[in-house]
Coordinates of C-alpha atoms in Angstrom, one line a residue:
M937 CA -27.7 -7.3 -19.0
A938 CA -26.8 -9.6 -21.8
A939 CA -25.7 -13.1 -21.0
M940 CA -22.1 -14.3 -21.6
N941 CA -21.7 -17.5 -23.5
G942 CA -19.0 -19.4 -25.5
S943 CA -16.2 -21.7 -24.8
L944 CA -13.1 -20.1 -23.4
G945 CA -10.7 -23.1 -23.7
T946 CA -9.6 -26.4 -22.2
V947 CA -8.0 -26.7 -18.7
G948 CA -7.1 -29.3 -16.2
L949 CA -9.6 -29.8 -13.4
C950 CA -9.5 -31.5 -10.1
T951 CA -11.1 -30.9 -6.7
I952 CA -9.8 -30.5 -3.2
Q953 CA -11.9 -31.8 -0.3
D954 CA -11.4 -29.5 2.7
A955 CA -13.2 -31.8 5.2
P956 CA -10.7 -33.1 7.8
G957 CA -10.2 -36.9 7.6
S958 CA -11.4 -37.3 4.1
A959 CA -10.3 -40.5 2.5
Q960 CA -9.3 -38.7 -0.7
L961 CA -8.3 -35.1 -0.4
T962 CA -7.6 -34.4 -4.1
S963 CA -9.4 -35.9 -7.0
L964 CA -7.7 -37.1 -10.2
E965 CA -7.1 -34.2 -12.6
M966 CA -9.2 -34.4 -15.8
Q967 CA -9.5 -32.1 -18.8
A968 CA -12.5 -29.8 -19.0
V969 CA -13.8 -27.3 -21.4
V970 CA -14.8 -24.1 -19.6
S971 CA -17.2 -21.4 -20.6
L972 CA -19.1 -18.5 -19.0
Q973 CA -22.9 -18.1 -18.8
G974 CA -25.2 -15.6 -17.1
P975 CA -25.2 -11.8 -16.5
A976 CA -22.1 -9.9 -15.3
T977 CA -23.7 -9.6 -11.8
S978 CA -23.9 -13.4 -11.4
P979 CA -21.7 -15.2 -13.8
I980 CA -21.7 -19.0 -13.9
L981 CA -18.6 -21.1 -14.8
I982 CA -19.6 -24.2 -16.8
A983 CA -16.9 -26.9 -16.7
E984 CA -17.7 -29.8 -19.0
G985 CA -15.7 -33.0 -19.3
H986 CA -13.4 -33.0 -22.4
A987 CA -14.4 -35.5 -25.1
N988 CA -17.6 -36.5 -23.4
A989 CA -15.9 -37.4 -20.1
G990 CA -19.3 -37.4 -18.5
F991 CA -19.3 -34.6 -16.0
V992 CA -20.6 -31.0 -16.0
H993 CA -20.0 -28.6 -13.1
R994 CA -22.0 -25.3 -12.7
L995 CA -20.0 -23.0 -10.4
P996 CA -21.2 -19.5 -9.4
L997 CA -18.3 -17.0 -9.8
Q998 CA -18.6 -14.8 -6.7
A999 CA -16.2 -12.3 -5.4
G1000 CA -14.4 -13.8 -2.4
Q1001 CA -14.9 -17.3 -3.6
V1002 CA -12.4 -17.3 -6.5
W1003 CA -8.7 -16.7 -6.2
Q1004 CA -5.6 -17.1 -8.3
A1005 CA -2.3 -18.9 -7.5
G1006 CA -0.1 -17.3 -10.2
T1007 CA -1.3 -17.0 -13.7
S1008 CA -1.8 -20.7 -14.4
V1009 CA -4.0 -21.8 -11.5
L1010 CA -7.5 -20.7 -10.5
M1011 CA -9.4 -22.0 -7.5
V1012 CA -13.1 -21.8 -7.2
R1013 CA -15.0 -22.6 -4.0
G1014 CA -17.9 -25.0 -4.9
P1015 CA -21.5 -24.3 -3.9
A1016 CA -22.9 -26.0 -0.9
G1017 CA -24.2 -29.4 -1.8
S1018 CA -21.8 -30.1 -4.7
A1019 CA -21.6 -33.6 -5.8
D1020 CA -18.0 -33.9 -4.8
G1021 CA -18.6 -32.6 -1.2
D1022 CA -21.3 -32.0 1.3
A1023 CA -23.3 -29.1 2.4
A1024 CA -21.0 -28.3 5.3
Q1025 CA -17.7 -28.7 3.5
P1026 CA -18.1 -27.8 -0.2
P1027 CA -15.0 -28.7 -2.3
T1028 CA -12.6 -26.4 -4.0
F1029 CA -12.3 -26.8 -7.7
V1030 CA -8.7 -26.3 -9.0
L1031 CA -8.4 -25.2 -12.7
R1032 CA -4.9 -25.5 -14.2
A1033 CA -3.9 -23.9 -17.5
L1034 CA -2.6 -26.4 -20.0
D1035 CA -1.5 -23.9 -22.7
A1036 CA -1.5 -20.1 -23.4
Q1037 CA -5.2 -20.2 -24.3
G1038 CA -5.9 -21.8 -20.9
V1039 CA -4.0 -18.9 -19.2
L1040 CA -6.3 -16.5 -21.0
A1041 CA -9.4 -18.5 -20.0
L1042 CA -8.4 -18.5 -16.3
Q1043 CA -7.8 -14.7 -16.4
R1044 CA -11.2 -14.2 -18.0
L1045 CA -12.9 -16.3 -15.3
H1046 CA -11.0 -14.4 -12.5
D1047 CA -12.0 -11.0 -14.0
A1048 CA -15.7 -12.2 -14.2
A1049 CA -15.7 -13.1 -10.6
A1050 CA -14.0 -9.8 -9.6
G1051 CA -16.5 -7.9 -11.6
S1052 CA -19.6 -9.7 -10.3
G1053 CA -19.8 -7.8 -7.0
T1054 CA -19.0 -4.4 -8.5
A1055 CA -21.4 -4.9 -11.4
A1056 CA -24.2 -5.7 -8.9
A1057 CA -23.2 -2.6 -6.9
A1058 CA -23.3 -0.4 -10.0
A1059 CA -26.7 -1.7 -10.9
A1060 CA -28.0 -0.8 -7.4
V1061 CA -26.6 2.8 -7.8
G1062 CA -28.5 3.4 -11.0
P1063 CA -28.0 3.5 -14.8
Q1064 CA -24.5 3.9 -16.0
R1065 CA -23.4 7.3 -17.3
P1066 CA -22.4 7.3 -21.0
Q1067 CA -18.9 8.5 -20.1
D1068 CA -18.4 5.6 -17.7
A1069 CA -18.4 2.9 -20.3
Q1070 CA -16.2 0.1 -18.9
Q1071 CA -12.6 0.3 -20.1
P1072 CA -11.7 -3.1 -21.6
P1073 CA -9.6 -5.3 -19.4
A1074 CA -6.1 -4.0 -18.8
A1075 CA -4.2 -5.8 -21.6
S1076 CA -7.1 -6.4 -24.0
Q1077 CA -5.9 -3.8 -26.4
Q1078 CA -2.9 -5.9 -27.4
Q1079 CA -2.6 -8.7 -30.0
L1080 CA -1.5 -12.2 -29.3
P1081 CA 1.5 -13.4 -31.3
G1082 CA -0.9 -15.4 -33.5
G1083 CA -2.7 -12.2 -34.5
A1084 CA -5.9 -12.8 -32.5
A1085 CA -7.0 -9.2 -31.9
G1086 CA -9.2 -8.3 -29.0
A1087 CA -8.2 -11.3 -26.8
L1088 CA -6.7 -10.7 -23.4
A1089 CA -2.9 -10.6 -23.7
V1090 CA -0.7 -12.1 -21.1
G1091 CA 1.2 -9.3 -19.4
G1092 CA 2.0 -5.8 -20.5
H1093 CA 4.6 -3.1 -19.8
F1094 CA 3.7 -2.9 -16.1
D1095 CA 3.4 -6.7 -15.7
S1096 CA 6.7 -7.4 -17.3
K1097 CA 8.6 -5.5 -14.6
T1098 CA 6.4 -6.1 -11.5
D1099 CA 6.0 -9.1 -9.2
K1100 CA 2.4 -10.2 -9.4
G1101 CA 2.1 -10.8 -5.7
S1102 CA 3.4 -7.3 -5.0
A1103 CA 1.0 -5.7 -7.6
D1104 CA -2.0 -7.6 -6.1
L1105 CA -1.3 -6.3 -2.6
Y1106 CA -0.6 -2.8 -4.0
F1107 CA -3.9 -2.5 -5.9
H1108 CA -5.8 -4.1 -3.0
Y1109 CA -4.4 -1.5 -0.6
Y1110 CA -5.3 1.4 -2.9
G1111 CA -8.7 -0.1 -3.6
C1112 CA -9.8 0.4 0.1
L1113 CA -11.6 3.6 1.0
Q1114 CA -10.0 3.8 4.4
H1115 CA -6.5 4.2 2.9
Q1116 CA -7.8 6.8 0.4
Q1117 CA -9.2 8.7 3.3
N1118 CA -5.8 8.7 5.0
M1119 CA -4.3 10.3 1.9
L1120 CA -7.1 12.8 1.5
Q1121 CA -6.9 13.9 5.1
D1122 CA -3.1 13.3 5.4
Y1123 CA -3.7 12.7 9.1
I1124 CA -3.9 16.4 9.6
R1125 CA -6.5 18.3 11.5
T1126 CA -6.5 21.9 12.4
G1127 CA -5.8 21.1 16.0
E1128 CA -2.9 18.8 15.1
C1129 CA -1.6 21.4 12.7
S1130 CA -1.7 24.0 15.5
T1131 CA 0.2 21.7 17.8
A1132 CA 2.9 21.0 15.2
W1133 CA 3.4 24.7 14.5
L1134 CA 3.4 25.7 18.1
T1135 CA 6.0 22.9 18.9
A1136 CA 8.2 24.2 16.0
V1137 CA 7.9 27.8 17.2
R1138 CA 8.7 26.8 20.9
T1139 CA 11.6 24.8 19.7
R1140 CA 13.1 27.7 17.8
R1141 CA 12.6 30.0 20.8
R1142 CA 14.4 27.5 23.1
A1143 CA 17.2 27.0 20.6
A1144 CA 17.7 30.8 20.2
A1145 CA 18.5 30.9 23.9
V1146 CA 21.5 28.6 23.5
P1147 CA 24.8 30.4 22.9
G1148 CA 26.1 30.0 19.4
N1149 CA 22.8 29.1 17.9
A1150 CA 22.1 32.4 16.2
A1151 CA 23.2 31.4 12.7
R1152 CA 21.3 28.1 12.9
C1153 CA 18.1 29.7 14.3
S1154 CA 18.3 32.3 11.5
L1155 CA 18.2 29.4 9.0
L1156 CA 15.4 27.6 10.9
N1157 CA 13.3 30.8 10.9
S1158 CA 13.9 31.4 7.2
C1159 CA 12.8 27.8 6.4
A1160 CA 9.8 28.1 8.7
S1161 CA 8.6 31.3 7.0
I1162 CA 6.0 29.4 5.0
A1163 CA 2.3 29.7 4.8
V1164 CA 1.1 29.3 8.4
P1165 CA -2.7 29.0 8.2
S1166 CA -4.1 32.5 9.0
S1167 CA -6.3 31.0 11.7
L1168 CA -3.2 30.1 13.6
L1169 CA -1.4 33.4 13.5
P1170 CA -3.1 35.0 16.5
C1171 CA -2.1 32.0 18.7
L1172 CA 1.5 31.9 17.5
H1173 CA 2.3 35.5 18.5
L1174 CA 5.1 35.3 15.9
S1175 CA 5.9 37.7 13.1
V1176 CA 6.7 35.6 10.0
S1177 CA 6.5 36.3 6.3
L1178 CA 4.2 33.9 4.5
H1179 CA 6.0 32.2 1.6
P1180 CA 3.7 32.4 -1.5
S1181 CA 4.5 29.0 -2.8
Y1182 CA 3.1 27.1 0.2
F1183 CA -0.5 26.4 1.0
P1184 CA -1.0 24.3 4.2
P1185 CA -4.7 24.2 5.0
S1186 CA -6.0 21.6 7.4
C1187 CA -5.2 18.9 4.8
L1188 CA -1.7 19.9 3.6
H1189 CA -1.4 17.4 0.8
T1190 CA -4.8 17.7 -0.7
G1191 CA -5.0 21.4 -0.2
T1192 CA -1.7 22.0 -2.0
Y1193 CA -3.0 20.0 -5.0
Y1194 CA -6.2 21.9 -4.9
A1195 CA -4.4 25.3 -4.9
A1196 CA -2.0 24.2 -7.6
I1197 CA -4.8 23.3 -9.9
I1198 CA -7.5 25.9 -9.1
E1199 CA -4.9 28.8 -9.2
N1200 CA -3.9 27.9 -12.7
P1201 CA -7.2 28.0 -14.7
A1202 CA -5.3 28.9 -17.9
D1203 CA -3.7 25.5 -17.8
F1204 CA -7.0 23.6 -17.4
R1205 CA -9.8 25.6 -19.0
G1206 CA -11.1 23.8 -22.1
K1207 CA -8.2 21.3 -21.9
A1208 CA -8.1 17.5 -22.0
V1209 CA -6.6 16.2 -18.7
M1210 CA -5.5 12.7 -17.6
D1211 CA -5.4 11.8 -13.9
V1212 CA -2.8 9.0 -13.6
G1213 CA -3.8 6.7 -10.7
C1214 CA -6.8 8.7 -9.8
G1215 CA -7.8 6.8 -6.7
S1216 CA -11.0 8.4 -5.4
G1217 CA -11.0 10.8 -8.3
I1218 CA -10.4 13.9 -6.2
L1219 CA -7.8 15.4 -8.5
S1220 CA -10.0 14.7 -11.5
L1221 CA -12.8 16.7 -9.8
F1222 CA -10.3 19.5 -9.0
A1223 CA -9.3 19.6 -12.7
A1224 CA -13.0 19.7 -13.7
Q1225 CA -13.5 22.6 -11.3
A1226 CA -10.7 24.4 -13.0
G1227 CA -12.6 24.2 -16.3
A1228 CA -11.2 21.0 -17.9
R1229 CA -13.1 20.0 -21.0
V1230 CA -12.7 16.3 -20.2
V1231 CA -10.7 14.4 -17.6
Y1232 CA -9.6 10.8 -18.2
A1233 CA -9.3 9.3 -14.7
V1234 CA -7.2 6.2 -14.9
E1235 CA -7.3 3.7 -12.0
A1236 CA -6.1 0.1 -11.9
S1237 CA -7.6 -0.9 -8.5
D1238 CA -11.2 -1.4 -7.7
M1239 CA -11.2 2.2 -6.3
A1240 CA -12.3 3.1 -9.9
H1241 CA -15.8 2.1 -9.0
H1242 CA -15.8 4.6 -6.1
A1243 CA -14.3 7.2 -8.4
R1244 CA -17.3 6.7 -10.7
A1245 CA -19.7 7.0 -7.8
L1246 CA -18.1 10.2 -6.6
A1247 CA -18.2 11.8 -10.1
A1248 CA -21.8 10.8 -10.5
A1249 CA -22.6 12.5 -7.1
N1250 CA -21.1 15.8 -8.4
P1251 CA -23.0 16.2 -11.7
G1252 CA -22.0 19.8 -12.3
I1253 CA -18.3 18.8 -12.7
G1254 CA -18.4 15.0 -12.7
D1255 CA -20.1 14.7 -16.0
R1256 CA -16.8 15.7 -17.7
I1257 CA -14.9 12.8 -16.0
K1258 CA -14.4 9.5 -17.8
V1259 CA -13.2 6.8 -15.4
L1260 CA -11.0 4.2 -17.1
H1261 CA -10.5 1.0 -15.0
G1262 CA -7.1 -0.3 -16.0
K1263 CA -3.4 0.4 -15.8
V1264 CA -2.2 3.6 -17.5
E1265 CA 0.3 1.4 -19.5
D1266 CA -2.7 -0.4 -21.0
V1267 CA -5.7 1.9 -21.4
V1268 CA -6.7 3.5 -24.6
V1269 CA -7.9 7.1 -24.9
P1270 CA -9.3 8.8 -28.0
E1271 CA -6.9 11.8 -27.9
K1272 CA -3.6 13.1 -26.6
V1273 CA -4.1 15.2 -23.5
D1274 CA -2.9 18.7 -22.6
V1275 CA -2.2 18.1 -18.9
L1276 CA -1.2 15.2 -16.7
V1277 CA -2.1 15.3 -13.0
S1278 CA -1.0 12.6 -10.5
E1279 CA 0.2 11.8 -7.1
P1280 CA 3.1 9.4 -8.0
M1281 CA 5.3 10.0 -5.0
G1282 CA 6.2 7.4 -2.4
T1283 CA 8.5 7.5 0.6
L1284 CA 12.0 8.6 -0.4
L1285 CA 10.1 10.1 -3.4
V1286 CA 10.5 7.0 -5.6
N1287 CA 9.0 4.1 -3.5
E1288 CA 6.2 2.2 -5.2
R1289 CA 7.8 3.1 -8.6
M1290 CA 4.7 4.9 -9.7
I1291 CA 6.8 7.8 -11.1
E1292 CA 7.7 5.3 -13.9
S1293 CA 4.0 5.0 -14.8
Y1294 CA 3.7 8.8 -14.7
I1295 CA 6.6 9.0 -17.1
Y1296 CA 5.0 6.3 -19.3
A1297 CA 1.8 8.3 -19.4
R1298 CA 3.8 11.4 -20.5
D1299 CA 5.4 9.5 -23.4
K1300 CA 2.2 7.8 -24.5
H1301 CA -0.6 10.3 -23.8
L1302 CA 0.7 13.8 -23.3
K1303 CA 0.8 16.3 -26.2
P1304 CA 4.2 17.9 -27.0
G1305 CA 4.6 21.0 -24.7
G1306 CA 1.9 19.6 -22.3
R1307 CA 2.1 20.3 -18.6
M1308 CA 2.6 17.9 -15.7
F1309 CA 1.3 18.5 -12.2
P1310 CA 3.7 18.0 -10.4
R1311 CA 6.5 19.0 -12.8
L1312 CA 9.5 17.8 -10.7
G1313 CA 10.5 16.2 -7.5
R1314 CA 13.5 16.8 -5.3
L1315 CA 15.0 14.3 -2.8
H1316 CA 16.9 15.9 0.1
L1317 CA 19.5 14.1 2.1
C1318 CA 21.6 15.0 5.2
A1319 CA 23.4 13.4 8.1
F1320 CA 21.7 12.9 11.4
S1321 CA 22.7 12.1 15.0
D1322 CA 20.1 10.3 17.2
E1323 CA 21.3 8.2 20.1
A1324 CA 17.8 7.4 21.2
L1325 CA 16.8 5.9 17.8
Y1326 CA 20.0 4.0 17.6
G1327 CA 19.5 2.5 21.0
E1328 CA 15.9 1.7 20.3
V1329 CA 16.7 -0.3 17.2
A1330 CA 19.8 -2.0 18.6
Q1331 CA 17.8 -3.4 21.6
K1332 CA 15.1 -4.9 19.5
S1333 CA 17.2 -8.0 18.9
A1334 CA 18.0 -8.4 22.6
F1335 CA 15.3 -11.0 22.7
F1336 CA 17.7 -13.4 21.0
D1337 CA 20.2 -13.1 23.8
S1338 CA 18.3 -15.7 25.7
S1339 CA 20.3 -19.0 26.1
D1340 CA 17.3 -20.7 27.8
F1341 CA 14.1 -19.9 25.9
Y1342 CA 12.0 -22.9 26.9
G1343 CA 15.2 -24.9 26.9
V1344 CA 16.4 -23.5 23.6
D1345 CA 19.5 -21.4 23.0
L1346 CA 18.6 -18.5 20.7
T1347 CA 21.9 -16.6 20.8
A1348 CA 22.9 -17.9 17.3
L1349 CA 20.2 -15.7 15.9
R1350 CA 21.2 -12.4 17.6
Q1351 CA 23.4 -11.0 14.9
P1352 CA 21.2 -11.9 12.0
A1353 CA 18.3 -10.3 13.9
T1354 CA 20.3 -7.2 14.6
S1355 CA 21.2 -6.9 10.9
G1356 CA 17.6 -7.4 10.0
Y1357 CA 16.4 -4.6 12.2
F1358 CA 19.1 -2.2 10.9
G1359 CA 18.1 -3.2 7.4
Q1360 CA 14.8 -1.5 7.8
V1361 CA 14.3 2.1 6.8
V1362 CA 12.8 4.1 9.6
V1363 CA 9.7 6.1 8.7
D1364 CA 8.7 8.7 11.3
Q1365 CA 8.5 12.4 12.0
I1366 CA 12.1 13.6 12.3
P1367 CA 12.9 16.2 15.0
P1368 CA 14.8 19.0 13.2
N1369 CA 17.4 19.2 15.9
V1370 CA 18.9 15.7 15.0
L1371 CA 20.0 17.0 11.6
V1372 CA 23.7 17.8 11.8
S1373 CA 24.9 18.7 8.3
N1374 CA 24.2 20.5 5.1
C1375 CA 21.6 19.1 2.7
I1376 CA 22.3 17.4 -0.6
T1377 CA 19.6 17.6 -3.2
H1378 CA 18.8 15.3 -6.1
T1379 CA 16.3 16.5 -8.7
L1380 CA 14.0 14.4 -10.9
D1381 CA 12.5 16.4 -13.7
F1382 CA 9.4 14.5 -14.7
L1383 CA 9.2 16.3 -18.0
T1384 CA 12.6 14.9 -19.2
A1385 CA 13.4 11.9 -17.0
T1386 CA 13.3 8.4 -18.5
E1387 CA 12.2 5.2 -17.0
G1388 CA 15.7 3.8 -17.4
Q1389 CA 17.1 6.6 -15.3
L1390 CA 15.0 5.5 -12.4
Q1391 CA 16.3 1.9 -12.3
D1392 CA 19.6 2.9 -10.8
I1393 CA 20.0 6.2 -9.0
T1394 CA 23.3 7.2 -7.4
I1395 CA 23.6 10.3 -5.3
P1396 CA 27.1 11.4 -4.3
L1397 CA 27.3 12.7 -0.7
S1398 CA 29.6 15.4 0.7
L1399 CA 28.2 16.4 4.1
Q1400 CA 29.8 19.1 6.3
V1401 CA 29.0 18.0 9.9
A1402 CA 28.4 21.2 11.9
V1403 CA 29.3 19.9 15.4
P1404 CA 31.3 17.0 17.0
C1405 CA 28.8 14.1 17.2
T1406 CA 28.1 10.6 16.3
V1407 CA 26.6 10.3 12.8
H1408 CA 24.1 7.5 12.8
G1409 CA 23.0 7.7 9.2
I1410 CA 21.2 9.6 6.5
A1411 CA 17.9 11.4 6.9
S1412 CA 15.7 12.2 3.8
W1413 CA 12.5 13.9 2.7
F1414 CA 11.2 15.3 -0.6
D1415 CA 9.3 18.1 -2.2
V1416 CA 7.5 18.5 -5.5
L1417 CA 6.9 21.5 -7.7
F1418 CA 3.6 22.3 -9.4
D1419 CA 4.9 24.6 -12.2
G1420 CA 1.7 26.3 -13.4
S1421 CA 1.7 29.1 -15.9
Q1422 CA 0.1 31.5 -13.5
T1423 CA 1.1 30.2 -10.1
Q1424 CA 3.8 27.9 -8.7
R1425 CA 3.2 25.8 -5.7
W1426 CA 5.5 23.5 -3.6
L1427 CA 4.5 20.5 -1.5
S1428 CA 7.1 19.7 1.0
T1429 CA 7.5 16.8 3.5
A1430 CA 10.4 18.4 5.3
P1431 CA 11.1 18.0 9.1
G1432 CA 9.4 20.7 11.2
L1433 CA 6.5 21.2 8.8
P1434 CA 3.0 19.9 9.3
V1435 CA 3.2 16.1 8.9
T1436 CA 2.0 14.4 5.7
H1437 CA 1.3 10.7 5.3
W1438 CA 4.8 10.3 3.8
F1439 CA 6.4 11.5 7.1
Q1440 CA 10.2 11.5 6.6
L1441 CA 12.7 8.6 6.3
R1442 CA 16.0 7.6 7.8
C1443 CA 18.7 5.0 6.9
L1444 CA 20.2 4.0 10.3
L1445 CA 23.7 2.5 10.1
E1446 CA 24.5 -0.4 12.3
T1447 CA 28.1 1.0 12.6
P1448 CA 27.9 4.8 13.2
L1449 CA 30.7 7.2 12.5
V1450 CA 32.3 9.5 15.1
V1451 CA 33.0 13.1 14.0
A1452 CA 35.4 14.8 16.3
Q1453 CA 35.9 18.2 14.6
P1454 CA 33.2 20.7 13.7
G1455 CA 32.9 21.2 10.0
A1456 CA 34.5 17.8 9.2
T1457 CA 33.3 16.3 5.9
V1458 CA 31.6 13.0 5.6
R1459 CA 31.6 11.6 2.1
G1460 CA 29.9 8.7 0.4
E1461 CA 26.9 7.9 -1.7
L1462 CA 23.3 6.7 -1.5
R1463 CA 22.4 4.3 -4.3
L1464 CA 18.8 3.2 -5.2
L1465 CA 18.5 0.0 -7.2
A1466 CA 14.9 -0.8 -8.4
H1467 CA 13.5 -4.3 -7.8
N1468 CA 10.3 -5.9 -9.2
R1469 CA 8.4 -5.6 -5.9
Q1470 CA 7.6 -2.0 -6.8
S1471 CA 10.4 -0.5 -4.6
Y1472 CA 14.1 -0.2 -4.2
D1473 CA 17.1 -1.6 -2.4
V1474 CA 18.9 1.4 -0.8
H1475 CA 22.7 1.1 -0.5
V1476 CA 24.4 3.7 1.8
M1477 CA 28.2 4.1 2.1
L1478 CA 29.7 6.8 4.3
Q1479 CA 33.3 7.7 5.1
A1480 CA 34.5 10.0 7.9
P1481 CA 38.0 11.3 9.0
P1482 CA 40.2 9.0 11.1
L1483 CA 39.6 8.8 14.8
T1484 CA 43.3 9.4 15.4
P1485 CA 45.8 11.3 13.2
G1486 CA 47.3 9.0 10.6
G1487 CA 44.8 6.3 11.2
P1488 CA 42.4 4.7 8.6
M1489 CA 39.3 6.4 7.4
Q1490 CA 36.2 5.4 9.1
E1491 CA 33.7 3.6 6.8
S1492 CA 30.2 2.3 7.3
R1493 CA 27.9 0.6 4.9
G1494 CA 24.2 -0.4 5.0
K1495 CA 21.7 -2.0 2.8
F1496 CA 18.0 -1.3 3.3
D1497 CA 14.9 -2.6 1.7
L1498 CA 12.6 0.4 1.0
K1499 CA 9.7 -2.1 0.8
E1500 CA 10.2 -3.2 4.4
P1501 CA 10.0 -0.1 6.6
Y1502 CA 9.9 0.3 10.4
Y1503 CA 6.9 2.6 10.9
R1504 CA 8.2 4.2 14.1
Q1505 CA 5.6 7.0 14.0
Q1506 CA 2.9 4.5 14.7
M1507 CA 4.8 3.1 17.7
Q1508 CA 5.3 6.6 19.0
W1509 CA 1.6 7.3 18.7
M1510 CA 0.7 4.1 20.6
M1511 CA 3.1 5.1 23.4
Q1512 CA 1.6 8.5 23.6
M1513 CA -1.9 7.0 23.7
A1514 CA -0.9 4.7 26.5
A1515 CA 0.7 7.6 28.4
A1516 CA -2.6 9.4 28.2
G1517 CA -3.9 7.0 30.8
G1518 CA -7.5 6.0 30.7
Q1519 CA -8.8 8.5 28.2
E1520 CA -10.5 7.4 25.1
G1521 CA -11.0 8.4 21.5
G1522 CA -10.3 12.0 20.6
E1523 CA -9.7 13.1 24.2
A1524 CA -6.8 10.7 24.4
A1525 CA -5.3 11.8 21.1
V1526 CA -5.5 15.5 22.1
A1527 CA -3.9 14.8 25.4
A1528 CA -1.2 12.7 23.9
A1529 CA -0.4 15.4 21.3
A1530 CA -0.3 18.0 24.0
E1531 CA 2.2 16.0 26.0
V1532 CA 4.7 15.5 23.2
P1533 CA 8.1 16.6 24.7
L1534 CA 10.0 19.3 23.1
P1535 CA 13.2 18.3 21.3
A1536 CA 16.4 19.1 23.0
P1537 CA 17.9 22.5 22.1
L1538 CA 20.0 22.6 19.0
V1539 CA 23.8 22.8 19.5
V1540 CA 25.5 24.3 16.6
A1541 CA 29.1 25.6 16.6
Q1542 CA 29.9 29.2 15.7
G1543 CA 30.7 29.6 12.1
A1544 CA 28.9 26.5 10.8
P1545 CA 28.6 26.5 7.0
V1546 CA 25.0 27.8 7.0
E1547 CA 25.4 29.2 3.5
Q1548 CA 25.8 25.7 2.1
Q1549 CA 22.5 24.7 3.5
Q1550 CA 20.5 27.6 2.0
Q1551 CA 19.8 26.3 -1.5
Q1552 CA 18.8 28.7 -4.2
Q1553 CA 15.9 26.6 -5.5
G1554 CA 12.6 26.6 -3.8
P1555 CA 11.4 27.6 -0.3
M1556 CA 12.5 24.6 1.8
E1557 CA 15.7 22.9 0.9
G1558 CA 16.8 21.6 4.3
L1559 CA 17.9 22.5 7.8

C-alpha cells in the first residue's frame, strides 16, 4: 500500500508524564508541524518543531493508543522508551488545534489511527473487492469556506444536531458484533417463543373464566390471532386464524424483514437499493437475494468492515453489495435509488433519532415514487395500572432514608432520588392485563414526514378507563408497515406477542391518578422534545375526574429522559435466574422461563368500550 506523506498543519504539542511522583507532569506546549508517513496498516505521526525548534517525534498511530477530547485535542500514547519518558511509563503526547486547519489535521490523524487496525485486518482477509472501495471520510465531500475542495470538512448535517460524545458511544455500540447478534436474534428462540405463546394462551383461558370478561377476552383473542409458528400449533391445542400480515419465525424481527423483502421481488428485482445504517449487512443481503441490481450499504460505525466481510463470504449475492463507510448524510452514491431499506426504530419508535437519517436519505437518495421498507410507523399509547411496578420504583430511593450512614444523614437526598427514579422510562415486557384503557395511535408516514416534524411531537390523549383502578401512567409500543407492491407485512412490538429487543415502554408517574367510575375519561398529552443526545425528553400530563363531586380535577405530570431508561426486563431475568437455584447456562434459563408466574386475571367491567380499542388499521392496534 502506498505511503502517506505531506504536512497536515501546525498544532500545539506538549507531553503528559503518567509516572506517579514525576517532578514535571506536563511539559511546556510548543508549536509543531505534523505529518503522516507509512502505510495505512501502520501509520506514523511525525511531529517536528515549528521554525527549527529542534525536536522531532515519531509516534506510531495504533488503534487504542489514540483518543480525542472534543474536536480540538488529540492524545497519543508514546512508544516505550520515548525520550520524554521511560520504558515502563511512556508519556502521552497532547496535540491541540491552533486554528481550523489544525482541527482538520487532528481529525485526519485520528482517522488514520482508527483505520490502522481495520486496514491490517482487511489485508489479512485478502484482496479488496472492487465494489468495496473505501468511501471517503464522512464529510470529505464538502468544501471548506475558503473553497478547498476534497479536504475534510468540520461537521455535517448529522454532526450539527448531535452531541459528539453521544454519537461516539452510539457508533461504538453498533460497531460491536455482540450487539448486532442481539438484534439479529432478537433474544428469541423457538423454545422461548413457545413459552411466550403458551403463557399468552393460558392467560386468555384464565381470563375467560372470570365473570364479565367475555368482551375483553374476545378482543384479546382477535388481537392474538396472528401468525403463530406452525410448529407450535400442535402444542397450543387452540383454533386460531393466522393473520397474513404477521410472520414470527424464531427470530421475529429479522424474519419479518426477510419476509417483507423476499415476498416482494417486483420491488427489488433489477433495482438499486440503499440500506440505511446497514449494521452487519443482513438487510442488504436480503435485498440482493430478492434480485436487487446493486445495494449501497451505508454504515457509519466500524461494523462496516464486518458487513464487507459478510458480503465477501456470500459471493453469489454479496458481489452486488457496495459497503459505504460513512454517515448517510455525508456519503456520495453515483445514482438515485429505487428502494430504501432500514431499521430506524428505537424504543418509543423514535429513540436514537435514526428516523431522521432515514428521512434524510429519502430526500437525498430516493427516486420520486420510490419505496421505503418500512413505509410507516405507529406509536400506540394507553393507560396502565400496576401497583407492583409503582412500589418497586418508589422503594428504590429508600436507601436515602438513612439518617446515620456511617455518621452521615442522607435524608436530604431522598426526594431528589425519588424524582430521579420516576424520571426514568421503564423498558420491559408489559403484562397485557395491566392495560386498562383504549389505545391512542400516532402515525408517522416515512414517505411524507419531515425532519422538522420529529423535533416536537405532541400526542393528545383521551383514554376511557374500563374499570375503577389507580392509573400509574402511560404504556407504549409500536409497529411498522412494510408496504410492498405484492405483500404487506407488519412488525409489532405489542404486549402479549413474542418479545423483540425493543420490549415495551412505560412512563410511570410519581403521583398516580385514582379512577373511581368505570368508563371515566382520563385526558392529557404526551409530548416528545428532541435533544442533541440522539433522543427525546418525554413530557406526560394526565387529568382525571375529581375524587369527590365538585372537587378539583386530579392532575399529574412527569418528565422522562428517553436516553436514561430503567431496563427492568434485565432485572427480572436476573431474578428468575437466581430463583432457578444452582442450575447453570441454558438449563437455568429454561427453568426460569418455565417458572414465570401467570399474570393475574383481567378484570373488565361489563360494557367496556371495546369498540374504541379495535382500530381499523392493521392487525394489532392495542388491547
